[in-house]
C-alpha cells in the first residue's frame, strides 16, 4: 500500500510568517501534485513536479520534489490570509494515485 | 457552462435507503473518479473509470456501485446507505489516469 504522509496536519500562523508543508513516502512517484482546496469547493491544482530535485515557484509558493522522488515540500513565504485553505499532495506511482491526508492552513491577519 | 458538475450539492437520507450522486463533465475526459473526503483521511478513491463501460475499484469501494454508460456521466450509487457513508463526495476527471484531475464542487451527504 502506498502511503503519503503529510505534515503538519494543522498549521495556524500570523500574516507575514513563512511556513513549510511536507509530503513524505517510502514509495517512488513518477509525479507529484499539490492542490489547494477552499471550504465548500473541490481541490484545485497548484503544481505538478515530475523530475527529482525539481523546484517550481508560483508567486510566494515554492514547491520542491525530492531527489529520490519520494518526498516533496511546499514553502509559502510571507503568508497572507488569502492563503488559508486545505493543501493536499497527491502522488502517482505505477498508475496508482494516492493523496496525503491534507494540511489545514489558517493565516490570521 | 463547461466543466465538471455534481448533483445534488447536499443530501440528507436515512439508513438503508438507496442514494445516487451524479457527476457530469463536458471536457470528454476519458478518466473519471469518485472520492470521499473525511477529516483525517484526506481524499480516498472509491471507484474510477478509464472510459465508458470500464470501471475499477479504488481504495474504499464497499457499499458503492458505479456505472459509466456515457463518457460524460459517472453516477455513484449507495445501494443501502449507512451512517459511516456520511461524508463529502468529490467527482473528478482527467485526460488520462496520470494527468491533472479536475474536481467537481462536491456533494455533502448526511446519512441519519
Coordinates of C-alpha atoms in Angstrom, one line a residue:
Chain A
X1 CA 0.0 0.0 0.0
X2 CA 1.4 3.4 -1.0
X3 CA 1.2 6.0 1.8
X4 CA 1.7 9.7 1.5
X5 CA 2.4 11.2 4.9
X6 CA 1.6 14.8 5.0
X7 CA 2.7 17.1 7.9
X8 CA 1.7 19.1 9.7
X9 CA -2.0 18.3 9.8
X10 CA -2.9 21.7 11.1
X11 CA -1.0 25.0 10.9
X12 CA -2.1 28.3 12.3
X13 CA 0.2 31.3 11.7
X14 CA 0.2 35.1 11.6
X15 CA 0.2 37.0 8.4
X16 CA 3.7 37.6 7.1
X17 CA 5.2 34.4 8.5
X18 CA 6.8 31.7 6.4
X19 CA 5.7 28.0 6.5
X20 CA 6.6 24.7 5.0
X21 CA 4.3 21.7 4.4
X22 CA 5.9 18.2 3.9
X23 CA 4.8 15.2 1.9
X24 CA 6.7 12.0 2.5
X25 CA 6.6 8.4 1.3
X26 CA 8.6 5.3 1.1
X27 CA 7.4 4.8 -2.5
X28 CA 8.9 6.4 -5.6
X29 CA 6.5 8.6 -7.5
X30 CA 6.6 9.4 -11.2
X31 CA 4.9 12.7 -10.5
X32 CA 3.6 14.6 -7.5
X33 CA 0.9 17.2 -7.5
X34 CA -0.1 19.9 -5.0
X35 CA -3.7 21.0 -4.7
X36 CA -5.4 23.7 -2.7
X37 CA -9.0 23.4 -1.5
X38 CA -11.2 26.1 -0.1
X39 CA -14.2 25.5 2.0
X40 CA -17.2 24.3 0.0
X41 CA -15.2 23.7 -3.1
X42 CA -13.2 20.9 -4.8
X43 CA -9.4 20.8 -4.8
X44 CA -7.7 22.9 -7.5
X45 CA -4.3 22.0 -8.9
X46 CA -1.4 24.3 -7.9
X47 CA 1.6 22.5 -9.5
X48 CA 2.9 19.2 -10.8
X49 CA 6.5 18.1 -10.3
X50 CA 8.0 15.2 -12.2
X51 CA 11.8 15.4 -12.0
X52 CA 13.8 14.5 -8.9
X53 CA 15.2 17.7 -7.4
X54 CA 12.8 19.9 -9.4
X55 CA 11.9 23.2 -7.9
X56 CA 8.9 25.2 -9.1
X57 CA 7.8 28.6 -8.0
X58 CA 4.3 30.1 -8.1
X59 CA 4.5 33.7 -6.7
X60 CA 5.1 33.2 -3.0
X61 CA 4.8 29.4 -3.2
X62 CA 7.9 27.2 -3.8
X63 CA 7.5 23.5 -4.5
X64 CA 10.3 21.0 -4.4
X65 CA 10.4 17.4 -5.4
X66 CA 13.0 15.2 -3.6
X67 CA 16.0 13.9 -5.5
X68 CA 14.7 10.3 -5.0
X69 CA 11.1 11.3 -5.9
X70 CA 9.8 10.0 -2.6
X71 CA 9.1 13.4 -0.9
X72 CA 8.0 16.9 -1.6
X73 CA 7.6 20.2 0.2
X74 CA 5.6 23.3 -0.2
X75 CA 7.0 26.5 1.2
X76 CA 5.0 29.7 1.5
X77 CA 6.8 33.0 2.0
X78 CA 5.1 35.9 3.8
X79 CA 1.8 34.1 4.2
X80 CA -1.4 36.1 3.7
X81 CA -5.0 35.4 4.9
X82 CA -5.9 34.5 1.3
X83 CA -3.6 31.5 1.6
X84 CA -5.9 30.0 4.1
X85 CA -7.2 26.6 3.0
X86 CA -6.5 22.9 2.8
X87 CA -3.4 21.8 1.0
X88 CA -3.2 18.3 -0.5
X89 CA -0.4 16.4 -2.1
X90 CA -1.0 13.6 -4.5
X91 CA 1.4 11.2 -5.9
X92 CA 1.3 8.9 -8.9
X93 CA 3.1 5.6 -8.8
X94 CA 2.7 2.8 -11.4
X95 CA -0.6 4.4 -12.4
X96 CA -2.0 4.5 -8.9
X97 CA -3.0 7.8 -7.4
X98 CA -2.6 8.4 -3.7
X99 CA -3.5 11.5 -1.7
X100 CA -1.9 12.8 1.5
X101 CA -4.2 13.5 4.5
X102 CA -4.0 17.2 3.9
X103 CA -2.7 20.3 5.8
X104 CA -5.3 22.8 7.1
X105 CA -3.6 26.2 7.0
X106 CA -5.1 29.2 8.7
X107 CA -3.4 32.6 8.3
X108 CA -4.5 35.2 10.8
X109 CA -4.5 38.9 9.8
Chain B
X1 CA -21.2 26.0 -18.8
X2 CA -18.3 23.8 -19.4
X3 CA -16.7 21.9 -16.6
X4 CA -17.5 19.3 -14.1
X5 CA -20.7 19.4 -12.1
X6 CA -22.1 17.3 -9.3
X7 CA -25.7 17.0 -8.1
X8 CA -27.2 17.2 -5.6
X9 CA -24.8 19.5 -3.7
X10 CA -26.4 18.5 -0.4
X11 CA -28.3 15.4 0.5
X12 CA -29.8 14.0 3.7
X13 CA -31.0 10.4 3.7
X14 CA -31.8 7.6 6.1
X15 CA -30.0 4.4 6.8
X16 CA -30.9 1.7 4.3
X17 CA -32.1 4.0 1.5
X18 CA -30.6 4.0 -1.9
X19 CA -28.9 7.2 -2.9
X20 CA -27.4 8.2 -6.3
X21 CA -24.9 11.0 -6.7
X22 CA -24.5 12.4 -10.2
X23 CA -21.4 13.7 -11.9
X24 CA -21.2 15.3 -15.3
X25 CA -18.2 16.6 -17.3
X26 CA -18.2 18.5 -20.6
X27 CA -14.5 18.0 -21.5
X28 CA -14.8 14.5 -22.9
X29 CA -12.1 13.4 -20.5
X30 CA -11.5 9.6 -20.6
X31 CA -11.0 9.2 -16.9
X32 CA -13.4 9.9 -14.1
X33 CA -13.1 9.3 -10.4
X34 CA -15.1 9.3 -7.2
X35 CA -13.5 10.2 -3.9
X36 CA -14.8 10.6 -0.4
X37 CA -13.3 13.2 1.9
X38 CA -13.3 12.7 5.7
X39 CA -11.3 14.6 8.3
X40 CA -8.0 12.9 9.0
X41 CA -8.2 10.7 5.9
X42 CA -7.8 13.1 3.1
X43 CA -9.3 12.0 -0.2
X44 CA -9.9 8.3 -0.6
X45 CA -10.6 6.8 -4.0
X46 CA -13.9 4.9 -4.2
X47 CA -14.1 3.9 -7.9
X48 CA -12.6 5.1 -11.1
X49 CA -13.3 4.7 -14.8
X50 CA -10.9 4.8 -17.7
X51 CA -13.5 5.0 -20.4
X52 CA -17.2 4.3 -21.0
X53 CA -18.2 0.9 -19.8
X54 CA -14.9 0.4 -18.0
X55 CA -14.8 0.8 -14.2
X56 CA -12.5 -0.3 -11.4
X57 CA -12.4 -0.4 -7.7
X58 CA -10.4 2.1 -5.7
X59 CA -9.3 2.1 -2.1
X60 CA -12.7 2.0 -0.4
X61 CA -15.3 0.5 -2.8
X62 CA -17.5 -1.5 -0.4
X63 CA -21.1 -0.3 -0.3
X64 CA -20.8 1.7 -3.5
X65 CA -21.8 0.9 -7.1
X66 CA -20.8 2.9 -10.3
X67 CA -21.7 2.8 -13.9
X68 CA -20.4 4.7 -17.0
X69 CA -22.7 4.2 -19.9
X70 CA -21.7 7.6 -21.4
X71 CA -18.3 9.3 -21.3
X72 CA -19.6 12.4 -19.7
X73 CA -21.6 10.8 -16.8
X74 CA -20.3 8.8 -13.9
X75 CA -23.0 8.2 -11.3
X76 CA -22.2 6.8 -7.8
X77 CA -24.9 4.8 -6.0
X78 CA -25.1 3.9 -2.4
X79 CA -27.3 0.8 -2.6
X80 CA -28.2 0.8 1.1
X81 CA -26.8 3.9 2.9
X82 CA -25.1 3.5 6.2
X83 CA -24.1 6.2 8.7
X84 CA -20.4 5.5 8.0
X85 CA -21.1 6.8 4.5
X86 CA -21.8 10.3 5.8
X87 CA -19.1 12.3 4.0
X88 CA -18.2 14.8 1.3
X89 CA -18.1 13.1 -2.1
X90 CA -16.0 14.5 -4.9
X91 CA -16.0 13.6 -8.5
X92 CA -13.0 14.3 -10.7
X93 CA -12.0 13.8 -14.3
X94 CA -8.7 13.8 -16.3
X95 CA -7.5 13.1 -19.8
X96 CA -5.5 10.2 -18.5
X97 CA -5.0 8.5 -15.2
X98 CA -1.7 10.2 -14.8
X99 CA -2.6 13.8 -15.6
X100 CA -4.1 16.6 -13.7
X101 CA -7.5 15.9 -12.1
X102 CA -10.3 18.5 -12.3
X103 CA -12.6 18.2 -9.3
X104 CA -16.3 19.0 -9.0
X105 CA -17.7 21.1 -6.2
X106 CA -18.6 18.1 -4.1
X107 CA -21.8 16.6 -2.6
X108 CA -22.3 16.7 1.1
X109 CA -24.1 13.6 2.2
X110 CA -25.6 13.0 5.7
X111 CA -27.0 9.6 6.5
X112 CA -29.2 9.6 9.6

